[in-house]
């Protein structure tokens, strides 16, 4: 490594080096440009088969160990000639934008480095499609972009890469955006949690226009690349309304649950969403110790009032808001509290009142759990129909006895799954979401199944 990297490595550079590589028509795998220029070129043979891999691995994120203390991240791109436009002499072209980072730095921010690698691949691919600047080895553009990226990230922790008004990408290091209460930016997203947008609908329009500008250019040749980029974030963000849980969004978008969670993490880490629980009137909450800070924070009180008022022209005293939050106790449901304070709640949007309390940790959910004294069979011939596509059974030509056997098999499977959730001490919210049954239905079959519920 050159002196610049050696002197700065002790301060944990965001990127130790950034380089562009390609499969060259004559020399094969080669580095097009690297910044800072160091000894990486002579060691390139150690990683060349990983950063410029076989065709089937293009469009996939690849992380390679390098020189014992580093990782190299890249997402190789494969472009092909069009029928009427012969740009590449070998009919196809493979290139990659790679980031070299110290192991400890990468391990502390895995998610961020992976997402930024994808985003850079998206940007440089859209630019390459239009200008062919990497294939033509336009050193001026390449060096300008790579140097700007390296210097801005390591000095400012953010960078704006742009080519014209329609081709740009903004990158920000998430170390400066650490969600409250989350250690090392790690969050476990449960299937039954509800993502809540933190911005107005105007942001949807802005994001839609912004993404469409970029995607309209790149969509021509990004078949394997667009899968986990901004276009997907937009589709997911559009479904976030504070009502649908993660599992429901996954079903409606027909999107793999784990990929959806990656998108939601991205939105969460950039403070575009928070997670709340499914709102029901019979939910139980209890006030937390943070209510004392809220009592002293007049600015947060006014923010709360602006957020929860049904009519902004009506007035409400902060003391009333504090009083209502203090009513949340383990043994009381939301409905109980509303009935006891009808006049106060006339001015307030109840759902937003609860959500504000959860987001700012003024209240916390008291979950409902199943307490069973014996093995429980929740599903039977009647309630199993809630898990079966009725239209499929209406149009089925199978004999009745075959349908009955099919039902019995499904009942057996679902009861085994249900028992497993009970043994794992899963909250009722998780069970209802997993089996797609309403709480009303669940409560109606409690007595049959000898189930007791407890709040804790």
XYZ file of C-alpha atoms in Angstrom, residues 287 291-297 301 304-305 308 316-328 353 362:
27
model
C -46.195 3.685 30.372
C -42.543 9.703 30.314
C -40.554 11.748 32.853
C -38.292 13.103 30.089
C -41.378 13.837 28.013
C -42.827 15.903 30.865
C -39.767 18.178 30.744
C -39.456 18.372 26.956
C -44.813 17.853 23.579
C -46.760 15.272 19.681
C -49.726 17.670 19.657
C -52.072 13.612 16.992
C -55.123 20.834 23.625
C -52.990 21.381 26.695
C -49.773 19.293 26.968
C -50.830 18.287 30.475
C -53.784 16.417 28.955
C -51.453 14.470 26.682
C -49.228 13.545 29.615
C -52.282 12.530 31.649
C -53.507 10.218 28.858
C -50.155 8.495 28.473
C -50.088 7.912 32.219
C -53.368 5.999 31.897
C -51.666 3.170 30.034
C -51.465 8.937 19.588
C -43.298 6.628 26.131
